[in-house]
């Protein structure tokens, strides 16, 4: 397996409670995050998510809620990736700061791609996906 860690920090011009409410509403991610193609609720804590960034590959993921606190949202990931994602939220002047941290191992069919020297391409693809998240989230919160 190939391990990846992704981190980013964004400031959004919206109250923490509003940001948290949008982020925990996983079923509506396709409404504002262009790279999230579909979400199917499995139970109150788990959902199947299909997402696709710029590369011609759709990730099939199962996300499981670990924490849904106002300042910490954490999920496990299984499927094409295995690991965890954390969103740390903090109030800042003018809005909310989001600290994003994802640690995953590539599994399934992607393992062969990640084993080759395609790490920079996969990182670029992830950056594009997260840019869609940041921009879509900001737009959703401004409306």
C-alpha atoms as a PDB file:
ATOM      1  CA  UNK A   1       0.000   0.000   0.000  1.00  0.00           C
ATOM      2  CA  UNK A   2       1.004   3.604  -0.516  1.00  0.00           C
ATOM      3  CA  UNK A   3       0.363   6.121   2.256  1.00  0.00           C
ATOM      4  CA  UNK A   4      -0.637   9.744   1.688  1.00  0.00           C
ATOM      5  CA  UNK A   5      -1.218  12.634   4.057  1.00  0.00           C
ATOM      6  CA  UNK A   6      -3.041  15.764   2.979  1.00  0.00           C
ATOM      7  CA  UNK A   7      -3.374  18.917   5.039  1.00  0.00           C
ATOM      8  CA  UNK A   8      -4.874  22.316   4.395  1.00  0.00           C
ATOM      9  CA  UNK A   9      -6.233  25.301   6.279  1.00  0.00           C
ATOM     10  CA  UNK A  10      -8.994  27.590   5.079  1.00  0.00           C
ATOM     11  CA  UNK A  11     -10.783  30.571   6.553  1.00  0.00           C
ATOM     12  CA  UNK A  12     -14.460  30.921   5.690  1.00  0.00           C
ATOM     13  CA  UNK A  13     -16.642  33.979   6.243  1.00  0.00           C
ATOM     14  CA  UNK A  14     -19.363  32.063   8.106  1.00  0.00           C
ATOM     15  CA  UNK A  15     -20.118  31.169  11.730  1.00  0.00           C
ATOM     16  CA  UNK A  16     -18.689  27.912  13.040  1.00  0.00           C
ATOM     17  CA  UNK A  17     -22.149  26.410  13.626  1.00  0.00           C
ATOM     18  CA  UNK A  18     -23.120  27.027   9.992  1.00  0.00           C
ATOM     19  CA  UNK A  19     -19.896  25.471   8.669  1.00  0.00           C
ATOM     20  CA  UNK A  20     -20.292  22.455  10.935  1.00  0.00           C
ATOM     21  CA  UNK A  21     -23.920  21.978   9.878  1.00  0.00           C
ATOM     22  CA  UNK A  22     -22.975  21.833   6.188  1.00  0.00           C
ATOM     23  CA  UNK A  23     -20.038  19.495   6.787  1.00  0.00           C
ATOM     24  CA  UNK A  24     -22.032  16.942   8.814  1.00  0.00           C
ATOM     25  CA  UNK A  25     -24.815  16.872   6.186  1.00  0.00           C
ATOM     26  CA  UNK A  26     -22.995  14.330   4.027  1.00  0.00           C
ATOM     27  CA  UNK A  27     -26.028  13.423   1.926  1.00  0.00           C
ATOM     28  CA  UNK A  28     -26.076  16.941   0.451  1.00  0.00           C
ATOM     29  CA  UNK A  29     -22.387  17.121  -0.513  1.00  0.00           C
ATOM     30  CA  UNK A  30     -23.208  16.624  -4.233  1.00  0.00           C
ATOM     31  CA  UNK A  31     -25.275  19.843  -4.073  1.00  0.00           C
ATOM     32  CA  UNK A  32     -22.221  22.006  -3.392  1.00  0.00           C
ATOM     33  CA  UNK A  33     -19.057  19.890  -3.931  1.00  0.00           C
ATOM     34  CA  UNK A  34     -18.723  19.268  -7.682  1.00  0.00           C
ATOM     35  CA  UNK A  35     -16.371  16.289  -7.328  1.00  0.00           C
ATOM     36  CA  UNK A  36     -18.747  14.353  -5.046  1.00  0.00           C
ATOM     37  CA  UNK A  37     -20.916  12.487  -7.515  1.00  0.00           C
ATOM     38  CA  UNK A  38     -23.215  10.546  -5.180  1.00  0.00           C
ATOM     39  CA  UNK A  39     -23.813   9.776  -1.519  1.00  0.00           C
ATOM     40  CA  UNK A  40     -25.903   6.845  -0.300  1.00  0.00           C
ATOM     41  CA  UNK A  41     -26.752   6.644   3.381  1.00  0.00           C
ATOM     42  CA  UNK A  42     -26.062   3.183   4.814  1.00  0.00           C
ATOM     43  CA  UNK A  43     -27.101   4.019   8.386  1.00  0.00           C
ATOM     44  CA  UNK A  44     -26.961   7.025  10.738  1.00  0.00           C
ATOM     45  CA  UNK A  45     -23.168   6.748  11.039  1.00  0.00           C
ATOM     46  CA  UNK A  46     -22.119   5.425   7.617  1.00  0.00           C
ATOM     47  CA  UNK A  47     -22.443   6.423   3.961  1.00  0.00           C
ATOM     48  CA  UNK A  48     -21.116   5.286   0.599  1.00  0.00           C
ATOM     49  CA  UNK A  49     -19.565   8.130  -1.404  1.00  0.00           C
ATOM     50  CA  UNK A  50     -18.543   8.213  -5.061  1.00  0.00           C
ATOM     51  CA  UNK A  51     -16.176  11.010  -5.992  1.00  0.00           C
ATOM     52  CA  UNK A  52     -14.097  11.943  -8.981  1.00  0.00           C
ATOM     53  CA  UNK A  53     -11.655  14.783  -9.423  1.00  0.00           C
ATOM     54  CA  UNK A  54      -9.731  15.503 -12.620  1.00  0.00           C
ATOM     55  CA  UNK A  55      -8.231  12.069 -13.274  1.00  0.00           C
ATOM     56  CA  UNK A  56     -10.565   9.619 -15.045  1.00  0.00           C
ATOM     57  CA  UNK A  57     -11.160   7.449 -11.979  1.00  0.00           C
ATOM     58  CA  UNK A  58     -14.131   7.382  -9.613  1.00  0.00           C
ATOM     59  CA  UNK A  59     -13.282   6.609  -5.991  1.00  0.00           C
ATOM     60  CA  UNK A  60     -15.730   4.307  -4.221  1.00  0.00           C
ATOM     61  CA  UNK A  61     -15.525   5.067  -0.496  1.00  0.00           C
ATOM     62  CA  UNK A  62     -17.370   4.184   2.692  1.00  0.00           C
ATOM     63  CA  UNK A  63     -17.226   6.909   5.344  1.00  0.00           C
ATOM     64  CA  UNK A  64     -17.993   6.186   8.982  1.00  0.00           C
ATOM     65  CA  UNK A  65     -18.590   8.936  11.553  1.00  0.00           C
ATOM     66  CA  UNK A  66     -16.251   8.895  14.554  1.00  0.00           C
ATOM     67  CA  UNK A  67     -16.760  12.422  16.013  1.00  0.00           C
ATOM     68  CA  UNK A  68     -19.403  15.045  15.222  1.00  0.00           C
ATOM     69  CA  UNK A  69     -18.517  17.679  17.764  1.00  0.00           C
ATOM     70  CA  UNK A  70     -18.739  21.393  16.939  1.00  0.00           C
ATOM     71  CA  UNK A  71     -14.948  21.742  16.849  1.00  0.00           C
ATOM     72  CA  UNK A  72     -14.036  18.274  15.502  1.00  0.00           C
ATOM     73  CA  UNK A  73     -15.492  16.198  12.704  1.00  0.00           C
ATOM     74  CA  UNK A  74     -13.774  12.883  12.114  1.00  0.00           C
ATOM     75  CA  UNK A  75     -14.559   9.970   9.820  1.00  0.00           C
ATOM     76  CA  UNK A  76     -12.993   6.683   8.877  1.00  0.00           C
ATOM     77  CA  UNK A  77     -12.539   5.849   5.204  1.00  0.00           C
ATOM     78  CA  UNK A  78     -12.607   2.415   3.587  1.00  0.00           C
ATOM     79  CA  UNK A  79     -12.938   1.195   0.024  1.00  0.00           C
ATOM     80  CA  UNK A  80     -10.492   2.526  -2.598  1.00  0.00           C
ATOM     81  CA  UNK A  81      -8.767   4.389   0.257  1.00  0.00           C
ATOM     82  CA  UNK A  82      -8.290   3.328   3.862  1.00  0.00           C
ATOM     83  CA  UNK A  83      -7.689   5.792   6.678  1.00  0.00           C
ATOM     84  CA  UNK A  84      -9.240   8.778   8.351  1.00  0.00           C
ATOM     85  CA  UNK A  85     -10.192  12.404   7.828  1.00  0.00           C
ATOM     86  CA  UNK A  86     -10.400  15.156  10.428  1.00  0.00           C
ATOM     87  CA  UNK A  87     -11.874  18.644  10.157  1.00  0.00           C
ATOM     88  CA  UNK A  88     -10.956  20.888  13.085  1.00  0.00           C
ATOM     89  CA  UNK A  89     -13.129  23.995  13.270  1.00  0.00           C
ATOM     90  CA  UNK A  90     -12.321  27.129  15.243  1.00  0.00           C
ATOM     91  CA  UNK A  91     -13.939  30.525  15.427  1.00  0.00           C
ATOM     92  CA  UNK A  92     -11.764  33.347  14.107  1.00  0.00           C
ATOM     93  CA  UNK A  93     -12.563  37.030  13.577  1.00  0.00           C
ATOM     94  CA  UNK A  94     -14.933  37.191  10.618  1.00  0.00           C
ATOM     95  CA  UNK A  95     -15.776  33.500  10.481  1.00  0.00           C
ATOM     96  CA  UNK A  96     -14.383  30.001  10.876  1.00  0.00           C
ATOM     97  CA  UNK A  97     -10.999  28.398  10.338  1.00  0.00           C
ATOM     98  CA  UNK A  98     -11.011  24.844   8.979  1.00  0.00           C
ATOM     99  CA  UNK A  99      -7.949  22.660   9.454  1.00  0.00           C
ATOM    100  CA  UNK A 100      -8.216  19.601   7.228  1.00  0.00           C
ATOM    101  CA  UNK A 101      -6.099  16.498   7.814  1.00  0.00           C
ATOM    102  CA  UNK A 102      -6.421  13.258   5.848  1.00  0.00           C
ATOM    103  CA  UNK A 103      -4.242  10.179   6.264  1.00  0.00           C
ATOM    104  CA  UNK A 104      -4.970   7.347   3.850  1.00  0.00           C
ATOM    105  CA  UNK A 105      -3.481   4.267   2.290  1.00  0.00           C
ATOM    106  CA  UNK A 106      -4.302   3.549  -1.318  1.00  0.00           C
ATOM    107  CA  UNK A 107      -6.051   0.197  -1.675  1.00  0.00           C
ATOM    108  CA  UNK A 108      -7.900  -1.701  -4.382  1.00  0.00           C
ATOM    109  CA  UNK A 109      -7.279  -0.969  -8.041  1.00  0.00           C
ATOM    110  CA  UNK A 110      -5.432   2.260  -7.269  1.00  0.00           C
ATOM    111  CA  UNK A 111      -2.587   0.411  -5.532  1.00  0.00           C
ATOM    112  CA  UNK A 112      -0.834  -0.296  -8.832  1.00  0.00           C
ATOM    113  CA  UNK A 113      -1.009   3.376  -9.840  1.00  0.00           C
ATOM    114  CA  UNK A 114       0.210   4.622  -6.479  1.00  0.00           C
ATOM    115  CA  UNK A 115       3.075   2.115  -6.479  1.00  0.00           C
ATOM    116  CA  UNK A 116       4.462   3.772  -9.585  1.00  0.00           C
ATOM    117  CA  UNK A 117       5.943   7.252  -9.469  1.00  0.00           C
ATOM    118  CA  UNK A 118       2.467   8.801  -9.770  1.00  0.00           C
ATOM    119  CA  UNK A 119       2.400  10.262  -6.271  1.00  0.00           C
ATOM    120  CA  UNK A 120       2.720  13.862  -7.523  1.00  0.00           C
ATOM    121  CA  UNK A 121      -0.146  13.320  -9.981  1.00  0.00           C
ATOM    122  CA  UNK A 122      -2.372  11.859  -7.249  1.00  0.00           C
ATOM    123  CA  UNK A 123      -1.500  14.798  -4.979  1.00  0.00           C
ATOM    124  CA  UNK A 124      -2.380  17.244  -7.778  1.00  0.00           C
ATOM    125  CA  UNK A 125      -5.687  15.428  -8.313  1.00  0.00           C
ATOM    126  CA  UNK A 126      -6.464  15.642  -4.589  1.00  0.00           C
ATOM    127  CA  UNK A 127      -5.617  19.365  -4.562  1.00  0.00           C
ATOM    128  CA  UNK A 128      -8.123  19.924  -7.377  1.00  0.00           C
ATOM    129  CA  UNK A 129     -10.779  18.019  -5.450  1.00  0.00           C
ATOM    130  CA  UNK A 130     -10.187  20.002  -2.279  1.00  0.00           C
ATOM    131  CA  UNK A 131     -10.227  23.291  -4.205  1.00  0.00           C
ATOM    132  CA  UNK A 132     -13.712  22.273  -5.373  1.00  0.00           C
ATOM    133  CA  UNK A 133     -14.632  21.600  -1.744  1.00  0.00           C
ATOM    134  CA  UNK A 134     -13.319  24.944  -0.501  1.00  0.00           C
ATOM    135  CA  UNK A 135     -14.954  26.955  -3.277  1.00  0.00           C
ATOM    136  CA  UNK A 136     -18.240  25.044  -3.140  1.00  0.00           C
ATOM    137  CA  UNK A 137     -18.419  25.280   0.644  1.00  0.00           C
ATOM    138  CA  UNK A 138     -17.766  29.040   0.560  1.00  0.00           C
ATOM    139  CA  UNK A 139     -20.484  29.493  -2.056  1.00  0.00           C
ATOM    140  CA  UNK A 140     -22.944  27.315  -0.126  1.00  0.00           C
ATOM    141  CA  UNK A 141     -22.343  29.282   3.065  1.00  0.00           C
ATOM    142  CA  UNK A 142     -22.683  32.661   1.340  1.00  0.00           C
ATOM    143  CA  UNK A 143     -26.158  31.822   0.013  1.00  0.00           C
END
